Amino acid sequence: MSRTAWRSKILHFNGDPAHSNDPDTVMAYNDGVLVVEDGHILALDTPEALTDMTRDIEVQHLPDSLIIPGFVDAHVHYPQVDIIGGYGEHLLDWLERYAFPAEIGLMNDKGKAEDTASFFLDELLRNGTTSALVFATVYAHTVDALFGEALKRNMRLISGKVMMDAHAPDALMDTAQSSYEDSKALIEKWRGKGRLGYAVTPRFALTSSEEQLNFAGLLLAENPDVLLHTHLCENKKEIERAAELFPTARDYVDVYKRAGLLTDRSVFAHCVHLSDDERADLAKAKSAIAFCPTSNLFLGSGLFDLETAGQAGITVGLGSDVGAGTSLSSFASMSEGYKVTQMREQTLSPLHAFYMATLGGARALHIDGHVGNFAPGKEADFLVLDLAATPLMKRRLGRANTFEEMLFALMILADDRAVRRTYVAGELAHDRDE
Ligand code: GUN
Ligand code: ZN
């Protein structure tokens, strides 16, 4: 048995601080000890309470640090790391000009897919993201490449083959039947491997036939362990086009609902322009939303209504949505998320933001039984954050009078420089100072 312990400021959540008054919802220690054994959380408490448990081991003392669970990116596209920061377009033109060519660039190129996946995962770890729900491309080998690299790093990661059989470049299209067969083969190939999970991934309503969406629904019905991952109501022109393509559907949500895609294991990216009926349908189905603020601002898609989603009881995680998103750092998503709520006369407290970036995202991805907080028995995916990573952070955070003030300044000012170490299942996976 290998036991290790860290002493530092520590923060994690047992529930959603925006919607719970339970005193155990937020667990914040000014001086706490986290004990890990064989890659799992053994205990978290004050140093005094854990003296017996830590008697025979060396406790790593990190006084200028904050330990939190690893970040969960609830929506990101790995092939798009190469086109992040593409100038001048809104969603539909941006897809044509930047996203589709980048994805076509991985066609028949196993080596390039592996290189891109490897770079992407190293960047996630450098930014403190230990779990993610990831779009690959329509090509099955790009899923193999990502899963292979994630397996090497022992990451809890979910991905799937993009299904798209309509209104896209020829090189990027499958067929309804082949998308079903290829997805099924990938599910069987990767099921039970390491900490990986599969998501059935129709790109969005605009690039799938009704037949393909029905096949996606069949895959979900046949495989209760997989997620559904797609885009929904991101952009006004996209919504108009969905109405033209599916004239008998009540609305965009109904396009997915009719195909059996509205489930409690479904994650919908964006949801910026939901109607009340659509939101109510998502809530009733217990589907989750990935809020992607840096992307929504970058593409000018709109301002997500976080408050109303929360009131409806919908689980919301934070997505970077790179390459439409502008950063792989969850700090950027928290910071831009706050600004989106400001523009809507709403708010995003630091506790709510850190919850969404950790346990909230894990709940959205149905991996909260394994990760997302420091409950005993969970897998030890966690971060050591440097609260003095830059001169400005040192000065500003040093003047914070409360834990929450410190967290808020952290989420506004921090980036990858603040991630001193990333641990995956108790093992050091990134060390900034190496
Ligand atoms: N909708 C369909 N595909 C995409 C994509 O690649 N990025 C974003 N932001 N929205 C999409
Ligand atoms: Zn996306």
Tab-separated table of C-alpha atoms and ligand atoms in Angstrom:
chain	number	residue	atom	x	y	z
A	1	MET	CA	0.000	0.000	0.000
A	2	SER	CA	1.301	3.467	-0.851
A	3	ARG	CA	0.082	6.314	1.306
A	4	THR	CA	0.881	9.975	0.624
A	5	ALA	CA	-0.360	13.227	2.153
A	6	TRP	CA	-0.419	16.922	1.284
A	7	ARG	CA	-0.960	19.818	3.682
A	8	SER	CA	-2.276	23.083	2.256
A	9	LYS	CA	-5.384	25.178	1.831
A	10	ILE	CA	-7.953	22.761	0.417
A	11	LEU	CA	-11.334	23.263	-1.273
A	12	HIS	CA	-13.901	20.832	-2.625
A	13	PHE	CA	-17.662	20.450	-2.852
A	14	ASN	CA	-20.256	17.906	-1.817
A	15	GLY	CA	-23.063	19.699	-3.647
A	16	ASP	CA	-24.008	22.745	-5.681
A	17	PRO	CA	-23.402	25.854	-3.551
A	18	ALA	CA	-25.808	27.901	-5.714
A	19	HIS	CA	-28.699	25.600	-4.852
A	20	SER	CA	-27.986	24.081	-1.439
A	21	ASN	CA	-27.862	25.439	2.091
A	22	ASP	CA	-26.400	22.278	3.598
A	23	PRO	CA	-23.320	23.300	5.654
A	24	ASP	CA	-21.325	20.410	4.145
A	25	THR	CA	-21.871	21.628	0.569
A	26	VAL	CA	-18.652	23.654	0.553
A	27	MET	CA	-15.625	22.157	2.313
A	28	ALA	CA	-12.929	24.825	2.651
A	29	TYR	CA	-9.834	24.302	4.814
A	30	ASN	CA	-7.383	27.097	5.511
A	31	ASP	CA	-5.064	24.374	6.730
A	32	GLY	CA	-6.055	20.866	5.721
A	33	VAL	CA	-4.467	17.514	4.989
A	34	LEU	CA	-5.411	15.316	2.055
A	35	VAL	CA	-4.411	11.670	2.425
A	36	VAL	CA	-4.224	9.468	-0.662
A	37	GLU	CA	-3.751	5.717	-0.666
A	38	ASP	CA	-3.275	3.573	-3.762
A	39	GLY	CA	-4.538	6.323	-6.039
A	40	HIS	CA	-7.730	6.966	-4.067
A	41	ILE	CA	-8.780	9.513	-1.462
A	42	LEU	CA	-8.374	8.086	2.020
A	43	ALA	CA	-9.171	11.141	4.138
A	44	LEU	CA	-9.381	14.923	4.295
A	45	ASP	CA	-9.373	16.823	7.560
A	46	THR	CA	-7.380	19.170	9.761
A	47	PRO	CA	-3.737	18.235	10.524
A	48	GLU	CA	-4.652	17.559	14.153
A	49	ALA	CA	-7.479	15.185	13.230
A	50	LEU	CA	-5.203	13.162	10.963
A	51	THR	CA	-2.058	12.811	13.108
A	52	ASP	CA	-2.576	9.057	13.553
A	53	MET	CA	-3.127	8.481	9.864
A	54	THR	CA	-0.059	10.480	8.824
A	55	ARG	CA	2.291	9.443	11.644
A	56	ASP	CA	4.496	7.156	9.564
A	57	ILE	CA	4.596	9.147	6.343
A	58	GLU	CA	6.109	12.398	5.187
A	59	VAL	CA	3.428	15.054	4.712
A	60	GLN	CA	4.224	17.477	1.860
A	61	HIS	CA	3.600	20.948	3.290
A	62	LEU	CA	2.623	23.559	0.662
A	63	PRO	CA	1.615	26.689	2.556
A	64	ASP	CA	1.217	29.068	-0.448
A	65	SER	CA	-0.963	26.626	-2.295
A	66	LEU	CA	-4.572	25.595	-2.720
A	67	ILE	CA	-5.496	21.984	-3.427
A	68	ILE	CA	-8.693	21.403	-5.392
A	69	PRO	CA	-10.096	18.503	-7.439
A	70	GLY	CA	-8.916	18.322	-11.058
A	71	PHE	CA	-10.891	20.447	-13.499
A	72	VAL	CA	-13.515	18.830	-15.715
A	73	ASP	CA	-13.885	20.261	-19.230
A	74	ALA	CA	-17.459	19.376	-20.190
A	75	HIS	CA	-17.068	20.143	-23.903
A	76	VAL	CA	-13.961	20.451	-26.080
A	77	HIS	CA	-12.755	19.440	-29.585
A	78	TYR	CA	-9.234	18.013	-29.639
A	79	PRO	CA	-8.540	18.404	-33.405
A	80	GLN	CA	-9.350	22.092	-33.078
A	81	VAL	CA	-6.319	22.950	-30.906
A	82	ASP	CA	-4.655	23.725	-34.234
A	83	ILE	CA	-7.170	26.406	-35.281
A	84	ILE	CA	-7.824	28.159	-31.957
A	85	GLY	CA	-7.993	31.906	-32.507
A	86	GLY	CA	-9.416	31.928	-36.044
A	87	TYR	CA	-10.342	35.497	-36.943
A	88	GLY	CA	-13.569	37.000	-38.086
A	89	GLU	CA	-16.488	34.561	-38.260
A	90	HIS	CA	-19.670	33.475	-36.558
A	91	LEU	CA	-20.489	29.801	-36.062
A	92	LEU	CA	-21.550	28.502	-39.486
A	93	ASP	CA	-18.849	30.318	-41.452
A	94	TRP	CA	-16.295	29.541	-38.757
A	95	LEU	CA	-17.036	25.822	-39.163
A	96	GLU	CA	-16.473	26.019	-42.926
A	97	ARG	CA	-13.400	28.185	-42.745
A	98	TYR	CA	-11.547	26.738	-39.751
A	99	ALA	CA	-13.065	23.685	-38.047
A	100	PHE	CA	-13.869	21.436	-41.008
A	101	PRO	CA	-10.481	21.882	-42.717
A	102	ALA	CA	-8.675	21.107	-39.443
A	103	GLU	CA	-10.658	17.905	-39.052
A	104	ILE	CA	-10.162	16.889	-42.701
A	105	GLY	CA	-6.444	17.354	-42.049
A	106	LEU	CA	-6.519	14.232	-39.851
A	107	MET	CA	-8.055	12.039	-42.567
A	108	ASN	CA	-5.994	8.879	-43.167
A	109	ASP	CA	-3.237	10.220	-40.935
A	110	LYS	CA	-2.835	8.133	-37.797
A	111	GLY	CA	0.464	9.756	-36.872
A	112	LYS	CA	-0.935	13.275	-37.044
A	113	ALA	CA	-3.982	12.269	-35.000
A	114	GLU	CA	-1.738	10.741	-32.321
A	115	ASP	CA	0.523	13.771	-32.278
A	116	THR	CA	-2.477	16.124	-31.971
A	117	ALA	CA	-4.078	13.988	-29.249
A	118	SER	CA	-0.827	13.802	-27.334
A	119	PHE	CA	-0.303	17.560	-27.479
A	120	PHE	CA	-3.933	18.187	-26.521
A	121	LEU	CA	-3.844	15.912	-23.462
A	122	ASP	CA	-0.557	17.366	-22.257
A	123	GLU	CA	-2.112	20.812	-22.546
A	124	LEU	CA	-5.144	19.661	-20.544
A	125	LEU	CA	-2.891	18.390	-17.756
A	126	ARG	CA	-0.801	21.567	-17.846
A	127	ASN	CA	-4.028	23.530	-17.356
A	128	GLY	CA	-5.183	21.268	-14.532
A	129	THR	CA	-7.896	19.494	-16.500
A	130	THR	CA	-7.929	15.842	-15.527
A	131	SER	CA	-11.235	14.845	-17.164
A	132	ALA	CA	-13.011	15.978	-20.313
A	133	LEU	CA	-15.813	15.194	-22.724
A	134	VAL	CA	-14.120	15.465	-26.083
A	135	PHE	CA	-15.172	15.688	-29.726
A	136	ALA	CA	-12.814	13.793	-32.027
A	137	THR	CA	-13.671	13.743	-35.754
A	138	VAL	CA	-15.791	11.615	-38.046
A	139	TYR	CA	-12.784	9.301	-38.588
A	140	ALA	CA	-12.666	6.358	-36.176
A	141	HIS	CA	-8.851	6.394	-36.073
A	142	THR	CA	-8.940	9.835	-34.450
A	143	VAL	CA	-10.944	8.349	-31.562
A	144	ASP	CA	-8.448	5.496	-31.286
A	145	ALA	CA	-5.628	8.053	-31.193
A	146	LEU	CA	-7.213	10.061	-28.390
A	147	PHE	CA	-8.213	7.036	-26.314
A	148	GLY	CA	-4.778	5.510	-26.786
A	149	GLU	CA	-3.035	8.643	-25.540
A	150	ALA	CA	-5.526	9.088	-22.661
A	151	LEU	CA	-4.981	5.477	-21.629
A	152	LYS	CA	-1.204	6.076	-21.482
A	153	ARG	CA	-1.880	8.982	-19.131
A	154	ASN	CA	-4.510	7.037	-17.153
A	155	MET	CA	-6.999	9.899	-17.578
A	156	ARG	CA	-10.734	9.669	-16.988
A	157	LEU	CA	-11.796	10.880	-20.384
A	158	ILE	CA	-14.863	10.485	-22.602
A	159	SER	CA	-14.992	10.764	-26.379
A	160	GLY	CA	-16.624	9.322	-29.449
A	161	LYS	CA	-16.690	9.287	-33.223
A	162	VAL	CA	-18.453	12.290	-34.698
A	163	MET	CA	-21.502	11.257	-36.706
A	164	MET	CA	-22.213	13.540	-39.684
A	165	ASP	CA	-23.870	12.423	-42.905
A	166	ALA	CA	-25.330	15.658	-44.326
A	167	HIS	CA	-24.516	19.226	-45.365
A	168	ALA	CA	-20.769	18.995	-44.787
A	169	PRO	CA	-17.678	18.582	-46.987
A	170	ASP	CA	-17.664	15.153	-48.672
A	171	ALA	CA	-14.381	14.233	-47.019
A	172	LEU	CA	-15.970	14.705	-43.610
A	173	MET	CA	-19.128	12.668	-44.071
A	174	ASP	CA	-20.073	9.136	-43.090
A	175	THR	CA	-23.463	7.515	-43.699
A	176	ALA	CA	-26.217	6.750	-41.242
A	177	GLN	CA	-25.431	3.030	-41.410
A	178	SER	CA	-21.623	3.344	-41.279
A	179	SER	CA	-21.792	5.817	-38.388
A	180	TYR	CA	-23.838	3.281	-36.431
A	181	GLU	CA	-21.467	0.416	-37.191
A	182	ASP	CA	-18.283	2.384	-36.587
A	183	SER	CA	-19.600	3.804	-33.298
A	184	LYS	CA	-20.702	0.343	-32.156
A	185	ALA	CA	-17.271	-1.096	-32.973
A	186	LEU	CA	-15.537	1.707	-31.056
A	187	ILE	CA	-17.801	1.217	-28.032
A	188	GLU	CA	-16.946	-2.482	-27.979
A	189	LYS	CA	-13.245	-1.859	-28.586
A	190	TRP	CA	-12.780	0.652	-25.792
A	191	ARG	CA	-15.368	-0.446	-23.208
A	192	GLY	CA	-13.752	-1.214	-19.867
A	193	LYS	CA	-10.302	0.080	-20.886
A	194	GLY	CA	-8.666	2.146	-18.156
A	195	ARG	CA	-10.756	5.109	-17.110
A	196	LEU	CA	-12.226	5.809	-20.541
A	197	GLY	CA	-15.847	6.323	-21.461
A	198	TYR	CA	-17.709	6.556	-24.760
A	199	ALA	CA	-20.093	9.263	-25.982
A	200	VAL	CA	-22.340	8.830	-29.018
A	201	THR	CA	-21.536	12.084	-30.846
A	202	PRO	CA	-23.789	13.356	-33.626
A	203	ARG	CA	-22.209	16.731	-34.452
A	204	PHE	CA	-25.466	18.750	-34.453
A	205	ALA	CA	-28.845	18.796	-36.170
A	206	LEU	CA	-27.465	20.534	-39.259
A	207	THR	CA	-25.065	17.756	-40.250
A	208	SER	CA	-27.166	14.661	-39.527
A	209	SER	CA	-30.072	13.099	-41.395
A	210	GLU	CA	-33.074	12.014	-39.371
A	211	GLU	CA	-31.995	8.435	-40.053
A	212	GLN	CA	-28.593	9.079	-38.521
A	213	LEU	CA	-30.081	10.702	-35.422
A	214	ASN	CA	-32.319	7.648	-35.037
A	215	PHE	CA	-29.239	5.420	-35.232
A	216	ALA	CA	-27.645	7.555	-32.505
A	217	GLY	CA	-30.755	6.951	-30.401
A	218	LEU	CA	-30.459	3.226	-31.062
A	219	LEU	CA	-26.823	3.236	-29.905
A	220	LEU	CA	-27.889	4.953	-26.691
A	221	ALA	CA	-30.699	2.471	-26.100
A	222	GLU	CA	-28.396	-0.487	-26.761
A	223	ASN	CA	-25.530	0.807	-24.605
A	224	PRO	CA	-26.732	2.158	-21.257
A	225	ASP	CA	-23.145	2.961	-20.208
A	226	VAL	CA	-22.502	5.553	-22.938
A	227	LEU	CA	-23.274	9.279	-23.036
A	228	LEU	CA	-24.835	11.406	-25.750
A	229	HIS	CA	-22.752	14.465	-26.683
A	230	THR	CA	-23.811	17.121	-29.173
A	231	HIS	CA	-24.376	20.849	-29.772
A	232	LEU	CA	-27.699	22.606	-29.211
A	233	CYS	CA	-29.085	26.115	-29.725
A	234	GLU	CA	-25.705	27.811	-29.987
A	235	ASN	CA	-26.369	30.367	-32.697
A	236	LYS	CA	-29.501	32.008	-34.139
A	237	LYS	CA	-28.753	31.123	-37.776
A	238	GLU	CA	-28.078	27.533	-36.738
A	239	ILE	CA	-31.500	27.399	-35.075
A	240	GLU	CA	-33.219	28.830	-38.176
A	241	ARG	CA	-31.475	26.241	-40.331
A	242	ALA	CA	-32.495	23.399	-37.985
A	243	ALA	CA	-36.131	24.539	-38.328
A	244	GLU	CA	-35.809	24.459	-42.145
A	245	LEU	CA	-34.211	21.016	-42.168
A	246	PHE	CA	-36.661	19.483	-39.684
A	247	PRO	CA	-39.942	21.283	-40.489
A	248	THR	CA	-42.147	18.896	-38.520
A	249	ALA	CA	-40.145	19.172	-35.305
A	250	ARG	CA	-41.593	21.490	-32.655
A	251	ASP	CA	-38.170	23.103	-32.166
A	252	TYR	CA	-34.465	22.242	-32.029
A	253	VAL	CA	-34.753	20.190	-28.844
A	254	ASP	CA	-37.553	18.211	-30.437
A	255	VAL	CA	-35.241	17.199	-33.317
A	256	TYR	CA	-33.125	15.347	-30.756
A	257	LYS	CA	-36.051	14.271	-28.585
A	258	ARG	CA	-37.823	12.485	-31.452
A	259	ALA	CA	-34.676	10.452	-32.062
A	260	GLY	CA	-34.398	9.358	-28.434
A	261	LEU	CA	-31.428	11.604	-27.706
A	262	LEU	CA	-32.921	13.503	-24.782
A	263	THR	CA	-31.811	11.329	-21.868
A	264	ASP	CA	-30.336	11.649	-18.395
A	265	ARG	CA	-26.983	10.737	-19.958
A	266	SER	CA	-27.086	13.496	-22.586
A	267	VAL	CA	-24.774	16.513	-22.569
A	268	PHE	CA	-25.714	19.462	-24.762
A	269	ALA	CA	-23.095	22.088	-25.473
A	270	HIS	CA	-24.088	25.780	-25.458
A	271	CYS	CA	-27.917	26.023	-25.120
A	272	VAL	CA	-27.581	29.798	-25.446
A	273	HIS	CA	-30.966	30.347	-27.097
A	274	LEU	CA	-33.317	27.842	-25.435
A	275	SER	CA	-37.054	28.518	-25.354
A	276	ASP	CA	-38.900	27.865	-22.089
A	277	ASP	CA	-40.367	24.676	-23.585
A	278	GLU	CA	-36.945	23.460	-24.637
A	279	ARG	CA	-35.426	24.177	-21.239
A	280	ALA	CA	-38.325	22.388	-19.539
A	281	ASP	CA	-37.742	19.361	-21.783
A	282	LEU	CA	-34.044	19.250	-20.863
A	283	ALA	CA	-34.919	19.530	-17.167
A	284	LYS	CA	-37.545	16.800	-17.379
A	285	ALA	CA	-35.136	14.461	-19.164
A	286	LYS	CA	-32.368	15.309	-16.622
A	287	SER	CA	-30.027	16.159	-19.480
A	288	ALA	CA	-26.968	18.301	-18.738
A	289	ILE	CA	-25.649	21.495	-20.338
A	290	ALA	CA	-22.039	22.461	-21.040
A	291	PHE	CA	-21.788	26.251	-20.615
A	292	CYS	CA	-18.988	27.474	-22.923
A	293	PRO	CA	-18.484	31.171	-22.216
A	294	THR	CA	-15.202	31.819	-24.018
A	295	SER	CA	-16.623	30.244	-27.169
A	296	ASN	CA	-19.985	31.979	-26.940
A	297	LEU	CA	-18.247	35.347	-26.658
A	298	PHE	CA	-15.603	34.618	-29.297
A	299	LEU	CA	-18.133	33.493	-31.940
A	300	GLY	CA	-20.634	36.150	-30.830
A	301	SER	CA	-23.158	33.377	-30.224
A	302	GLY	CA	-24.878	34.981	-27.248
A	303	LEU	CA	-25.130	35.046	-23.468
A	304	PHE	CA	-26.111	31.791	-21.744
A	305	ASP	CA	-28.890	32.103	-19.141
A	306	LEU	CA	-27.183	30.371	-16.225
A	307	GLU	CA	-29.691	31.468	-13.610
A	308	THR	CA	-32.749	30.092	-15.380
A	309	ALA	CA	-30.988	26.795	-16.140
A	310	GLY	CA	-30.153	26.502	-12.450
A	311	GLN	CA	-33.716	27.332	-11.404
A	312	ALA	CA	-34.947	24.594	-13.739
A	313	GLY	CA	-32.685	22.150	-11.888
A	314	ILE	CA	-30.441	21.434	-14.878
A	315	THR	CA	-26.892	20.251	-14.192
A	316	VAL	CA	-24.446	22.679	-15.802
A	317	GLY	CA	-20.745	22.048	-16.387
A	318	LEU	CA	-18.144	24.380	-17.910
A	319	GLY	CA	-16.779	23.698	-21.383
A	320	SER	CA	-13.790	25.318	-23.048
A	321	ASP	CA	-15.133	24.410	-26.515
A	322	VAL	CA	-11.668	24.897	-27.983
A	323	GLY	CA	-11.122	25.758	-30.862
A	324	ALA	CA	-14.125	28.139	-30.851
A	325	GLY	CA	-13.279	28.656	-27.207
A	326	THR	CA	-10.163	30.709	-26.627
A	327	SER	CA	-8.459	28.833	-23.793
A	328	LEU	CA	-8.085	25.324	-22.402
A	329	SER	CA	-7.920	26.807	-18.896
A	330	SER	CA	-10.967	26.382	-16.681
A	331	PHE	CA	-9.891	29.637	-15.033
A	332	ALA	CA	-10.702	31.388	-18.326
A	333	SER	CA	-14.091	29.660	-18.499
A	334	MET	CA	-14.884	30.734	-14.920
A	335	SER	CA	-13.734	34.280	-15.517
A	336	GLU	CA	-15.600	34.715	-18.818
A	337	GLY	CA	-18.596	32.901	-17.330
A	338	TYR	CA	-18.742	35.546	-14.624
A	339	LYS	CA	-18.726	38.294	-17.252
A	340	VAL	CA	-21.541	36.593	-19.186
A	341	THR	CA	-23.678	36.577	-16.049
A	342	GLN	CA	-22.795	40.227	-15.406
A	343	MET	CA	-24.078	41.122	-18.881
A	344	ARG	CA	-27.333	39.345	-18.016
A	345	GLU	CA	-27.810	41.079	-14.642
A	346	GLN	CA	-27.106	37.707	-13.009
A	347	THR	CA	-24.102	36.509	-11.066
A	348	LEU	CA	-21.617	33.670	-10.809
A	349	SER	CA	-20.146	33.429	-7.337
A	350	PRO	CA	-16.625	32.008	-6.995
A	351	LEU	CA	-17.972	28.991	-5.114
A	352	HIS	CA	-20.501	28.286	-7.848
A	353	ALA	CA	-17.787	28.697	-10.505
A	354	PHE	CA	-15.317	26.318	-8.830
A	355	TYR	CA	-18.187	23.863	-8.246
A	356	MET	CA	-19.106	23.909	-11.951
A	357	ALA	CA	-15.468	23.451	-12.940
A	358	THR	CA	-15.118	20.361	-10.703
A	359	LEU	CA	-18.039	18.418	-9.202
A	360	GLY	CA	-20.667	20.069	-11.433
A	361	GLY	CA	-18.787	19.013	-14.556
A	362	ALA	CA	-18.265	15.520	-13.148
A	363	ARG	CA	-22.003	15.252	-12.521
A	364	ALA	CA	-22.788	16.433	-16.048
A	365	LEU	CA	-20.483	13.701	-17.397
A	366	HIS	CA	-21.728	11.019	-14.963
A	367	ILE	CA	-18.242	10.451	-13.610
A	368	ASP	CA	-19.006	11.910	-10.165
A	369	GLY	CA	-19.011	8.405	-8.707
A	370	HIS	CA	-15.273	8.364	-9.437
A	371	VAL	CA	-14.004	11.973	-9.435
A	372	GLY	CA	-15.107	15.576	-8.861
A	373	ASN	CA	-14.432	15.906	-5.134
A	374	PHE	CA	-12.444	14.462	-2.237
A	375	ALA	CA	-15.017	12.029	-0.862
A	376	PRO	CA	-13.174	9.000	0.584
A	377	GLY	CA	-12.762	6.256	-1.999
A	378	LYS	CA	-12.797	8.537	-5.031
A	379	GLU	CA	-9.925	8.550	-7.496
A	380	ALA	CA	-7.281	11.081	-6.474
A	381	ASP	CA	-7.336	13.522	-9.412
A	382	PHE	CA	-6.284	16.836	-7.903
A	383	LEU	CA	-4.353	20.054	-8.413
A	384	VAL	CA	-1.827	21.988	-6.401
A	385	LEU	CA	-2.464	25.624	-7.314
A	386	ASP	CA	0.166	28.292	-6.706
A	387	LEU	CA	-1.559	31.287	-5.120
A	388	ALA	CA	1.483	33.456	-5.827
A	389	ALA	CA	2.091	32.301	-9.398
A	390	THR	CA	2.563	35.829	-10.720
A	391	PRO	CA	3.586	39.037	-8.959
A	392	LEU	CA	0.063	40.405	-9.409
A	393	MET	CA	-1.575	37.259	-8.047
A	394	LYS	CA	0.781	37.291	-5.087
A	395	ARG	CA	-0.068	40.918	-4.335
A	396	ARG	CA	-3.826	40.688	-4.919
A	397	LEU	CA	-4.484	37.284	-3.342
A	398	GLY	CA	-2.266	38.296	-0.417
A	399	ARG	CA	-4.725	41.108	0.275
A	400	ALA	CA	-7.825	38.893	0.215
A	401	ASN	CA	-9.630	38.920	3.550
A	402	THR	CA	-11.773	35.834	3.056
A	403	PHE	CA	-11.519	32.462	1.356
A	404	GLU	CA	-14.166	33.518	-1.170
A	405	GLU	CA	-12.410	36.775	-1.999
A	406	MET	CA	-9.225	34.778	-2.590
A	407	LEU	CA	-11.087	32.313	-4.856
A	408	PHE	CA	-12.671	35.076	-6.882
A	409	ALA	CA	-9.403	36.912	-7.486
A	410	LEU	CA	-7.868	33.529	-8.358
A	411	MET	CA	-10.451	32.694	-11.008
A	412	ILE	CA	-10.149	36.150	-12.544
A	413	LEU	CA	-6.334	36.335	-12.560
A	414	ALA	CA	-5.096	32.758	-12.884
A	415	ASP	CA	-4.068	30.721	-15.914
A	416	ASP	CA	-1.854	27.685	-16.495
A	417	ARG	CA	0.982	29.352	-14.566
A	418	ALA	CA	-1.040	28.828	-11.387
A	419	VAL	CA	-1.193	25.049	-11.893
A	420	ARG	CA	1.922	23.977	-10.019
A	421	ARG	CA	1.143	20.253	-10.111
A	422	THR	CA	-1.539	18.025	-11.562
A	423	TYR	CA	-2.104	14.585	-10.055
A	424	VAL	CA	-3.959	11.820	-11.868
A	425	ALA	CA	-5.097	8.880	-9.715
A	426	GLY	CA	-2.577	9.923	-7.091
A	427	GLU	CA	0.351	10.071	-9.539
A	428	LEU	CA	2.126	13.269	-10.558
A	429	ALA	CA	1.083	13.932	-14.173
A	430	HIS	CA	2.329	17.500	-14.596
A	431	ASP	CA	4.890	19.511	-12.659
A	432	ARG	CA	5.132	23.140	-13.756
A	433	ASP	CA	8.597	23.536	-12.271
A	434	GLU	CA	10.168	20.473	-13.886
B	1	GUN	N1	-21.604	23.114	-33.826
B	1	GUN	C1	-21.344	22.079	-34.656
B	1	GUN	N2	-20.025	21.813	-34.698
B	1	GUN	C2	-19.439	22.717	-33.900
B	1	GUN	C3	-18.070	22.956	-33.535
B	1	GUN	O1	-17.131	22.283	-33.979
B	1	GUN	N3	-17.862	23.988	-32.680
B	1	GUN	C4	-18.871	24.731	-32.164
B	1	GUN	N4	-18.589	25.716	-31.324
B	1	GUN	N5	-20.147	24.527	-32.504
B	1	GUN	C5	-20.427	23.532	-33.342
B	2	ZN	ZN	-18.265	22.461	-29.637
